[in-house]
N, CA, C and O atoms as a DFTB+ gen file, in Angstrom:
604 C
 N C O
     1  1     108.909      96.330     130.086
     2  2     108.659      96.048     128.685
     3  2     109.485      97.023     127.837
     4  3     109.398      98.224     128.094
     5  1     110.281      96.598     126.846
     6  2     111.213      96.992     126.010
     7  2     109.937      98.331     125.255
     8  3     108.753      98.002     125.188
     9  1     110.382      99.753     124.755
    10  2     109.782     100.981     124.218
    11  2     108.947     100.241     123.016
    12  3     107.728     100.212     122.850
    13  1     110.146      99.565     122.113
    14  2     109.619      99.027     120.888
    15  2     108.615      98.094     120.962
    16  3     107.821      98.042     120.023
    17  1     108.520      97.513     121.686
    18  2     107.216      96.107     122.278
    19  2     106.072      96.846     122.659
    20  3     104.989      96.608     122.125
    21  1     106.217      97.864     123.671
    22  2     105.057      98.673     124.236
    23  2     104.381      99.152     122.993
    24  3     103.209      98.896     122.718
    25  1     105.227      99.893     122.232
    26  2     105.023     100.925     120.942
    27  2     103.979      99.987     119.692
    28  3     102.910     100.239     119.136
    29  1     104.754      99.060     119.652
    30  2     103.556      98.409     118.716
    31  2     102.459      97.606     119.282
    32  3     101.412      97.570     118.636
    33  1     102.536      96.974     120.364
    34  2     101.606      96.342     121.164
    35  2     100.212      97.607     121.622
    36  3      99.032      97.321     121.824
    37  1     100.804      98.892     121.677
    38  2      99.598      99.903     121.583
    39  2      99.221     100.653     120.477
    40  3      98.619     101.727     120.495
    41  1      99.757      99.790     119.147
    42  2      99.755     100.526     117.677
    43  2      99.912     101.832     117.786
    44  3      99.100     102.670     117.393
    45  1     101.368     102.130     118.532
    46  2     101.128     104.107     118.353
    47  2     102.512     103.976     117.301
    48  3     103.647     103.524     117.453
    49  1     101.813     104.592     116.218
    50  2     102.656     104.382     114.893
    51  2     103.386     105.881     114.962
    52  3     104.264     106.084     114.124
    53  1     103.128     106.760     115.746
    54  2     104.062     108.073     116.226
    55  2     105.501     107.505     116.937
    56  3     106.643     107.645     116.499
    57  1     105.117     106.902     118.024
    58  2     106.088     106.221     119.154
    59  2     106.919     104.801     118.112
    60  3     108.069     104.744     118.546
    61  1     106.776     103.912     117.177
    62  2     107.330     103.109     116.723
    63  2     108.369     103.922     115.774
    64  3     109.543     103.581     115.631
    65  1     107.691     105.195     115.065
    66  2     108.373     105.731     114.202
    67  2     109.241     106.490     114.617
    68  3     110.021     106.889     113.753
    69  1     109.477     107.020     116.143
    70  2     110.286     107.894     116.986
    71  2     111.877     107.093     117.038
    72  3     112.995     107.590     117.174
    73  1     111.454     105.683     116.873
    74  2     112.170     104.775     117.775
    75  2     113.386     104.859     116.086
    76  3     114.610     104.831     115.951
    77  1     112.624     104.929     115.443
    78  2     113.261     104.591     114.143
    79  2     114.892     105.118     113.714
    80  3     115.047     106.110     114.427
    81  1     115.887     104.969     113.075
    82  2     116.887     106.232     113.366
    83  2     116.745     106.877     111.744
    84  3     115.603     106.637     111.353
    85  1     117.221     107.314     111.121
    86  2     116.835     108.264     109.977
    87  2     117.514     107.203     109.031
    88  3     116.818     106.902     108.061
    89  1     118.482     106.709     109.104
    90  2     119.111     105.493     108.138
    91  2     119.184     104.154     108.229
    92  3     120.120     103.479     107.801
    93  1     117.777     103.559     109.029
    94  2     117.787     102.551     109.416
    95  2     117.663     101.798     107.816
    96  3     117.719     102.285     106.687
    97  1     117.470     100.404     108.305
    98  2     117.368      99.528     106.710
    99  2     116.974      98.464     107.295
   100  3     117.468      97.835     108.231
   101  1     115.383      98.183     106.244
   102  2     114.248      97.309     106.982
   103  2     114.521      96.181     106.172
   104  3     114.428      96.542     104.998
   105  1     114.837      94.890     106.259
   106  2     114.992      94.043     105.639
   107  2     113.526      93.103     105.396
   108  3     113.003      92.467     106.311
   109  1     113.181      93.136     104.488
   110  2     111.918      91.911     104.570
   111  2     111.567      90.653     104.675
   112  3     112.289      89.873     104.055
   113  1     110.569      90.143     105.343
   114  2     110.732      88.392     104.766
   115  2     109.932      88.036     103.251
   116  3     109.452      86.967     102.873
   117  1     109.977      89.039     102.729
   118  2     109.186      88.502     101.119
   119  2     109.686      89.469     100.464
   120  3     109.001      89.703      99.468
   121  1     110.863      90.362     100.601
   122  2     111.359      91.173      99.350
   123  2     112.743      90.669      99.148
   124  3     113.271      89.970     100.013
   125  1     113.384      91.003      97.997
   126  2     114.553      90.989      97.928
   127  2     115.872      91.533      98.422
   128  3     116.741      90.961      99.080
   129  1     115.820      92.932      97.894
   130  2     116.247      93.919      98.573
   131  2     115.816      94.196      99.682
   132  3     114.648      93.973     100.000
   133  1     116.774      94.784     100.539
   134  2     116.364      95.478     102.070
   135  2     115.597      96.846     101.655
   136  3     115.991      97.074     100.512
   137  1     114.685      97.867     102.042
   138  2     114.558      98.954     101.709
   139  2     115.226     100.041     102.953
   140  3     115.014     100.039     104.166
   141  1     115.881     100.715     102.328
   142  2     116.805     101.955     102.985
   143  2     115.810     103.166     103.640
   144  3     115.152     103.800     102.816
   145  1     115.668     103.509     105.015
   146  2     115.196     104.872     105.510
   147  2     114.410     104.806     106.139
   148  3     113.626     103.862     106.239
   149  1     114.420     106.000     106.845
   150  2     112.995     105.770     107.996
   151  2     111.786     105.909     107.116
   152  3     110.860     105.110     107.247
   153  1     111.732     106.945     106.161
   154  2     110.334     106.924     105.638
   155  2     109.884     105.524     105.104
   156  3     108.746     105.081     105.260
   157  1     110.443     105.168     104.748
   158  2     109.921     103.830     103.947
   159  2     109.401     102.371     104.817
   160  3     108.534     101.501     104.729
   161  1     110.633     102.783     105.751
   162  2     110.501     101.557     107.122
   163  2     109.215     102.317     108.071
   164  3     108.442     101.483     108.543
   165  1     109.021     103.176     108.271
   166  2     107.413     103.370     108.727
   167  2     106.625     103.163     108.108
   168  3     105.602     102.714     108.625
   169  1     106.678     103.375     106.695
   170  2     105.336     103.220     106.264
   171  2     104.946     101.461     105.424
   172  3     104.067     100.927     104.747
   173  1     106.156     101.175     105.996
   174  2     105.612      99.359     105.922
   175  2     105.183      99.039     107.102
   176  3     104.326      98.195     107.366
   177  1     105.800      99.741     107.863
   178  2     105.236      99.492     109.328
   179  2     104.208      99.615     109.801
   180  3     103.771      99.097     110.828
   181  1     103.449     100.722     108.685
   182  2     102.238     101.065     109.073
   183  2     101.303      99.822     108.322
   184  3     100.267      99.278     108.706
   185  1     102.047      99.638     107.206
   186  2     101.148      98.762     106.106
   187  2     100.855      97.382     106.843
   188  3      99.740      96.887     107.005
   189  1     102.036      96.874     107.243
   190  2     101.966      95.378     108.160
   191  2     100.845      95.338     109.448
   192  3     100.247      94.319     109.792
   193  1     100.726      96.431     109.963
   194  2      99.786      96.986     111.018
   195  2      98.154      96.577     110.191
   196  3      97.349      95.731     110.580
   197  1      98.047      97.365     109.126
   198  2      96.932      96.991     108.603
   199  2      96.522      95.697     107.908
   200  3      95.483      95.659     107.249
   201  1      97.150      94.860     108.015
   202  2      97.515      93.598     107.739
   203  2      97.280      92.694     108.346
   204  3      96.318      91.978     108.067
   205  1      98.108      92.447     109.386
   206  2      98.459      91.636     110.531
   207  2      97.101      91.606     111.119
   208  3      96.394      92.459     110.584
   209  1      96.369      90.794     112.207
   210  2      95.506      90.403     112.758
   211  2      95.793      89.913     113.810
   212  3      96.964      89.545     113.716
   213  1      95.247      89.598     115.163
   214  2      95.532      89.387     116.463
   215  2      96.563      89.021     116.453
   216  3      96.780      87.860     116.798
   217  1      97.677      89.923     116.027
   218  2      99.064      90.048     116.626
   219  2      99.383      90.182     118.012
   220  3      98.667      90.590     118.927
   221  1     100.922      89.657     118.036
   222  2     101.136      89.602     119.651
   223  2     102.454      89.033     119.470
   224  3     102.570      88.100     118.674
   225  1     103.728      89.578     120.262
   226  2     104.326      89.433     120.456
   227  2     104.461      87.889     121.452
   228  3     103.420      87.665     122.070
   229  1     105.320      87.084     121.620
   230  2     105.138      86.185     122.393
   231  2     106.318      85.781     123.716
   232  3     106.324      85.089     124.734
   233  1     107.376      86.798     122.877
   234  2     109.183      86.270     123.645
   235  2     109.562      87.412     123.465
   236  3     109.201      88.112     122.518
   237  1     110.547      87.838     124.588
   238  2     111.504      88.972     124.333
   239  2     112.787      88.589     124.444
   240  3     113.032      88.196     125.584
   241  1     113.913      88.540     123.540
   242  2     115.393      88.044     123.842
   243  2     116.064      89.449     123.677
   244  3     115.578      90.328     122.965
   245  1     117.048      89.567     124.285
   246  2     118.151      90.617     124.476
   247  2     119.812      90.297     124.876
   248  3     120.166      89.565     125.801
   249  1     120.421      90.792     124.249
   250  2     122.089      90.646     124.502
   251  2     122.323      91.438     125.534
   252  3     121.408      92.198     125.852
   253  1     123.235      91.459     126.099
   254  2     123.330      91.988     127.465
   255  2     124.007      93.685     127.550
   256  3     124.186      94.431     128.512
   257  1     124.272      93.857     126.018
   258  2     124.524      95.344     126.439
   259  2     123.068      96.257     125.584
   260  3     123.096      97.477     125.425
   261  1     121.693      95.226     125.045
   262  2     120.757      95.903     125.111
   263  2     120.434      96.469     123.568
   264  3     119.414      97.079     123.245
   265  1     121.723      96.063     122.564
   266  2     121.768      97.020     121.337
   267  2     121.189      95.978     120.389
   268  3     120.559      96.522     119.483
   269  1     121.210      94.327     120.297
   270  2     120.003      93.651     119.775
   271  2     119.304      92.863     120.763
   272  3     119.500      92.265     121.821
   273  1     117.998      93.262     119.560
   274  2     116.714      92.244     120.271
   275  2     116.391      91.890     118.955
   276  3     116.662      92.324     117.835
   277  1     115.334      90.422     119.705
   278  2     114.823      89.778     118.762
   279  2     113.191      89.650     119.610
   280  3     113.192      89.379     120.811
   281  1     112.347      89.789     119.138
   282  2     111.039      89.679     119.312
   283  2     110.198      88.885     118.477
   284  3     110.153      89.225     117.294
   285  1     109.392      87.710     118.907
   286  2     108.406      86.824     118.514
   287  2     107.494      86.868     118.965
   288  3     106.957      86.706     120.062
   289  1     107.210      87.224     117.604
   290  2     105.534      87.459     117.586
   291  2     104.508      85.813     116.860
   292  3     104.969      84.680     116.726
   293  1     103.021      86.317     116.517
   294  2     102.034      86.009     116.168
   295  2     101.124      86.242     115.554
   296  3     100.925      87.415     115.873
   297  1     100.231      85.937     114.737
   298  2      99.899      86.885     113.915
   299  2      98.462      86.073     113.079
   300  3      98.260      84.906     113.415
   301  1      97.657      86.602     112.186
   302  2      96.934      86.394     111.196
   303  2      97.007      86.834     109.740
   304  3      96.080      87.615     109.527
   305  1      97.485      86.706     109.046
   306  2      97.107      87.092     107.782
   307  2      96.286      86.417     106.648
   308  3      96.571      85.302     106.212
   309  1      95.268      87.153     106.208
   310  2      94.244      86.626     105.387
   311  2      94.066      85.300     105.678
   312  3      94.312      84.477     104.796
   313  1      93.539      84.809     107.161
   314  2      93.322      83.388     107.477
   315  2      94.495      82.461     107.836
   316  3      94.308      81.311     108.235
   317  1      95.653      82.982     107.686
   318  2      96.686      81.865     107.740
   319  2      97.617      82.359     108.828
   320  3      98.165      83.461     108.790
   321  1      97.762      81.448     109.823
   322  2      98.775      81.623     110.945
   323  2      99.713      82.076     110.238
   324  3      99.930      81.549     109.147
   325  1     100.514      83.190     110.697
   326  2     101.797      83.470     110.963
   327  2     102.893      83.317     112.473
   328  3     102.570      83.673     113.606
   329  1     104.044      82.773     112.117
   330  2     104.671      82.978     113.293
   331  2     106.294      83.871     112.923
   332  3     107.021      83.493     112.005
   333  1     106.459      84.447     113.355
   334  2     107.503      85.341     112.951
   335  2     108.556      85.766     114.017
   336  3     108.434      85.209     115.108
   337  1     109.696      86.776     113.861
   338  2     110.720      87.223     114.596
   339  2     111.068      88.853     113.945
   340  3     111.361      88.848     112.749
   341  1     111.059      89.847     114.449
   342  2     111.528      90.769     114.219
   343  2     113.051      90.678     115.456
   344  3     113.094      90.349     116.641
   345  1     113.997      91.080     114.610
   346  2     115.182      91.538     115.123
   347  2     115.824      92.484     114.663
   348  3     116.186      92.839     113.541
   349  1     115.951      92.978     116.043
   350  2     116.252      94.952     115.563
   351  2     117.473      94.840     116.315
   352  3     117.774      93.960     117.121
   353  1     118.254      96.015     115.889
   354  2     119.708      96.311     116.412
   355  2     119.507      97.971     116.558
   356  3     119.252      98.726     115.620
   357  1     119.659      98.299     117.757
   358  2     119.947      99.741     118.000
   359  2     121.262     100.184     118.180
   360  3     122.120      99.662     118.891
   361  1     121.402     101.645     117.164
   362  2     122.582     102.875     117.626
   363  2     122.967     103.785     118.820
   364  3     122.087     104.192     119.579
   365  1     123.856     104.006     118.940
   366  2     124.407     104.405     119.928
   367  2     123.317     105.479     120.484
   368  3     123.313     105.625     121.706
   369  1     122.368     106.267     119.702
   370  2     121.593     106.888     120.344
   371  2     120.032     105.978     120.583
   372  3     119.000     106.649     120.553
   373  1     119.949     104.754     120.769
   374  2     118.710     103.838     121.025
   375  2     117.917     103.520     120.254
   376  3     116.992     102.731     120.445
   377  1     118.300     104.363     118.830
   378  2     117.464     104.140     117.713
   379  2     117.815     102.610     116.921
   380  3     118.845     101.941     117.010
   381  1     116.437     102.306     116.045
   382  2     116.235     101.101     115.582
   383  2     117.420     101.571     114.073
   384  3     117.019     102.449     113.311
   385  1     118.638     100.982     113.839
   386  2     119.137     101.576     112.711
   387  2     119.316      99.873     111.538
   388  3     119.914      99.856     110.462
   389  1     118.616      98.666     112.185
   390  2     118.145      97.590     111.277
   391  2     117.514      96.997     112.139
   392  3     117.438      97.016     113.367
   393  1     116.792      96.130     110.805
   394  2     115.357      96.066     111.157
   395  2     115.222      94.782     110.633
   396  3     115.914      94.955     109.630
   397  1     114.890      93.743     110.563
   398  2     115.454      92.815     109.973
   399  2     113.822      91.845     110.507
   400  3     113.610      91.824     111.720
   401  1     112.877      91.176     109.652
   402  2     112.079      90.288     109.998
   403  2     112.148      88.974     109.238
   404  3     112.446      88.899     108.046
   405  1     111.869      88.017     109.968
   406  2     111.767      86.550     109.637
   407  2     110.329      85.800     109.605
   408  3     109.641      86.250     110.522
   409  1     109.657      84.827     108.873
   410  2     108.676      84.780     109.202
   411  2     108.439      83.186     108.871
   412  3     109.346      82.764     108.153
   413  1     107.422      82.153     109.219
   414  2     107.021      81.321     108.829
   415  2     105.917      80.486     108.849
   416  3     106.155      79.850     109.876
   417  1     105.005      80.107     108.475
   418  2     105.373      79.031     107.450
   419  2     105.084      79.549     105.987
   420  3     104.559      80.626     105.704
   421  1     105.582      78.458     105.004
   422  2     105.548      79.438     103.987
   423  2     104.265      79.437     103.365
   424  3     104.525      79.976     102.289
   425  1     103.177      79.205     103.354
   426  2     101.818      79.540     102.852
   427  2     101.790      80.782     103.860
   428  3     101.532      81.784     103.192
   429  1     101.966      81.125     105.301
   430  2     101.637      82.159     105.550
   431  2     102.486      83.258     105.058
   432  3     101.921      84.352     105.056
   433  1     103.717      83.237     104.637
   434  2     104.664      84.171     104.408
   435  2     104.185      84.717     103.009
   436  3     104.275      85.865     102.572
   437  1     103.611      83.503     102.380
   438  2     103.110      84.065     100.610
   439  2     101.781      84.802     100.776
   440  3     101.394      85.666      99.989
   441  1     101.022      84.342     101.999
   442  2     100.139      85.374     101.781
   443  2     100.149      86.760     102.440
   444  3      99.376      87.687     102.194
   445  1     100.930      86.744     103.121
   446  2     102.043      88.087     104.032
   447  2     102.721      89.050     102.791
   448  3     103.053      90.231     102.893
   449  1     102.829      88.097     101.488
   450  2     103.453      88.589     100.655
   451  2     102.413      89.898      99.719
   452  3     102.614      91.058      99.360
   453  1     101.242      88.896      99.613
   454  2     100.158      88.988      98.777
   455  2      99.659      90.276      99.273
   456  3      99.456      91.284      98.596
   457  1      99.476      90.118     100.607
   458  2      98.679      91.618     101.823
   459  2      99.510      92.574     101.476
   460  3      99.060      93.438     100.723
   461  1     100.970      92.681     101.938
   462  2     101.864      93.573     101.319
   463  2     101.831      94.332      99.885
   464  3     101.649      95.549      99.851
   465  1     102.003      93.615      98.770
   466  2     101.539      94.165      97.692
   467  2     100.717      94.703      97.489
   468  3     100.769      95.726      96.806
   469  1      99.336      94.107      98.134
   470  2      98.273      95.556      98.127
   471  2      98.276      96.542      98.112
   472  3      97.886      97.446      97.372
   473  1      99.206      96.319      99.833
   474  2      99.240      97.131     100.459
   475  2      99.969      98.665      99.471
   476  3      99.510      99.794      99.296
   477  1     101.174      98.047      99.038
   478  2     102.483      98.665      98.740
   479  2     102.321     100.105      97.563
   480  3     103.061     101.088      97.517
   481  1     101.235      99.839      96.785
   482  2     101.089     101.924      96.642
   483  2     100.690     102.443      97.458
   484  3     101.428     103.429      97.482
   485  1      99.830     102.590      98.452
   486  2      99.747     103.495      99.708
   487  2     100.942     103.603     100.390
   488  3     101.202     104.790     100.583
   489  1     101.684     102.937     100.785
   490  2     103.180     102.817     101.429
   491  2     104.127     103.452     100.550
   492  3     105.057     103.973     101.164
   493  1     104.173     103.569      99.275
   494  2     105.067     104.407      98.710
   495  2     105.155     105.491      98.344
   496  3     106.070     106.064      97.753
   497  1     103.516     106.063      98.921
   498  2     102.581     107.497      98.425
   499  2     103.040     107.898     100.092
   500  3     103.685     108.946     100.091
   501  1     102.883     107.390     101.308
   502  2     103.196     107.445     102.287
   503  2     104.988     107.943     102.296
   504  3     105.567     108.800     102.964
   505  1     105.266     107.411     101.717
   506  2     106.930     107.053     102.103
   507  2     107.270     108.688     101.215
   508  3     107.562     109.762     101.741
   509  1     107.161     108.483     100.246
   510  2     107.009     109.748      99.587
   511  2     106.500     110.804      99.914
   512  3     106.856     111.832      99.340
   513  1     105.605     110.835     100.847
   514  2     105.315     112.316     101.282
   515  2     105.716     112.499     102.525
   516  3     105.478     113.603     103.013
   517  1     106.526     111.330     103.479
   518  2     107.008     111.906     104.453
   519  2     108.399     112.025     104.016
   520  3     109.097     112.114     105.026
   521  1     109.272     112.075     102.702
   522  2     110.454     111.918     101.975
   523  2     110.476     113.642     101.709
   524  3     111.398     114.438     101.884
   525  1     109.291     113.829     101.292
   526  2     109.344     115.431     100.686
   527  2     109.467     116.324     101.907
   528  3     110.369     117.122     102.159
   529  1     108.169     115.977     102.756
   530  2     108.553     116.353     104.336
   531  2     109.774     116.676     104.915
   532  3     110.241     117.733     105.338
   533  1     110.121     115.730     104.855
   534  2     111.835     115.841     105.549
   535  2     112.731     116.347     104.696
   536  3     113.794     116.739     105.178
   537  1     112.562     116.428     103.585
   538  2     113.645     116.755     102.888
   539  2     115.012     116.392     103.327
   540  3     115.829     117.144     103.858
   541  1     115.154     115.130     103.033
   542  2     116.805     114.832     103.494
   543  2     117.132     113.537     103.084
   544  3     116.512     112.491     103.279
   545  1     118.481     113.792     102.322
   546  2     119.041     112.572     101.803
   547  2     118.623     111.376     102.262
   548  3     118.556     110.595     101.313
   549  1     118.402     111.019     102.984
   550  2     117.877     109.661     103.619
   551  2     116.148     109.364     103.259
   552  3     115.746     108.328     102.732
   553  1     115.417     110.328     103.607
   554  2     114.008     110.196     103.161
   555  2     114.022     110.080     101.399
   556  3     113.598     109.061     100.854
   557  1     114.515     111.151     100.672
   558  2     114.855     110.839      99.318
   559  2     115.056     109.542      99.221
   560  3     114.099     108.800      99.002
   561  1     116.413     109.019      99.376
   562  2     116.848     107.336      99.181
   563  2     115.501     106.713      99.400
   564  3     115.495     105.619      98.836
   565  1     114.309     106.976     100.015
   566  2     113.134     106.167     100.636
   567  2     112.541     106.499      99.680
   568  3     112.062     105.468      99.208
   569  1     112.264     107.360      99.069
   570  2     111.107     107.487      98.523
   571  2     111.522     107.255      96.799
   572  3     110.731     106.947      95.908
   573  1     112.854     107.481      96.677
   574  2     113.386     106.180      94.983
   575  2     112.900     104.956      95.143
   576  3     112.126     104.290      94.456
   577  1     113.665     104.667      96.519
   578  2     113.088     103.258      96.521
   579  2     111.736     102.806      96.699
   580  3     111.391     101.887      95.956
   581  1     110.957     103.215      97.459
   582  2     109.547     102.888      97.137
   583  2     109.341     102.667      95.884
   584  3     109.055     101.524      95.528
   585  1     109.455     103.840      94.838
   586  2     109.237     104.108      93.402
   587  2     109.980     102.756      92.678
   588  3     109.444     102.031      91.840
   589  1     111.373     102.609      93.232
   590  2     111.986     101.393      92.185
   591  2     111.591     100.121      92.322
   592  3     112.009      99.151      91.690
   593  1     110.376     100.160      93.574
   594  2     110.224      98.629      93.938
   595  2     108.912      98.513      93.184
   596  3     108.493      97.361      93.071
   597  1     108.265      99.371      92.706
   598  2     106.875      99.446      91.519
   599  2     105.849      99.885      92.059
   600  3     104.757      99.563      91.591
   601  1     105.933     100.701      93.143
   602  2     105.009     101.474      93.485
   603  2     104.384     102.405      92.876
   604  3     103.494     103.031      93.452
């Protein structure tokens, strides 16, 4: 089983965030913009976690030198099936450096949308204090952006 599959399949939000690389860029299926950084891409990660409902991965695809995957999952949100795809691309050191999710159908994606927003001042209070933490150009970029997305 691929690190990243194990990692969230045992919600260890330490081990998903390890995997992360410091300039990754999480693309959403309900935002516009991609958001830039590890802080920010964990702490949606964490937010979707609290979200999501008998999640489960279902497929593992891989290219043969290992640097993308695509993973399909399953899911609940606020009552409404989700079926989705995360596809990640790793850097030369194994880290997740995009992040990229797909999701459907679209009543479940709007209410994927809806959970998110809730969610999304804790995630930017999050993102922001692991931004100050680190102190480093990259966590900064995370934690504007949290702020510019209306957190």
């Amino acid at each position: 089983m691929h690190p990243f599959r194990k990692a969230v399949e045992n919600r260890d939000e330490a081990a998903i965030e390890a995997l992360l690389a410091d300039d990754v860029v999480f693309t959403s299926p309900v935002a516009f913009k991609p958001y830039p950084g590890k802080a920010i891409t964990a702490a949606i990660l964490r937010g979707v976690m609290r979200v999501f409902e008998d999640f489960a991965y279902e497929r593992e695809i891989a290219n043969p030198d290992g640097r993308d995957h695509a993973f399909v999952f399953t899911a609940t949100v606020d009552g409404k099936r989700i079926q989705g795809c995360d596809f990640l691309h790793f850097d030369e050191d194994g880290r997740i450096d995009d992040f990229t999710v797909m999701v459907r159908p679209l009543s479940a994606a709007q209410a994927l949308a809806a959970a998110m927003g809730a969610q999304f001042d804790r995630i930017a209070r999050e993102a922001a204090g692991a931004a100050q933490a680190a102190d480093t150009p990259a966590a900064t970029e995370a934690a504007d952006t949290a702020e510019a997305a209306g957190a």
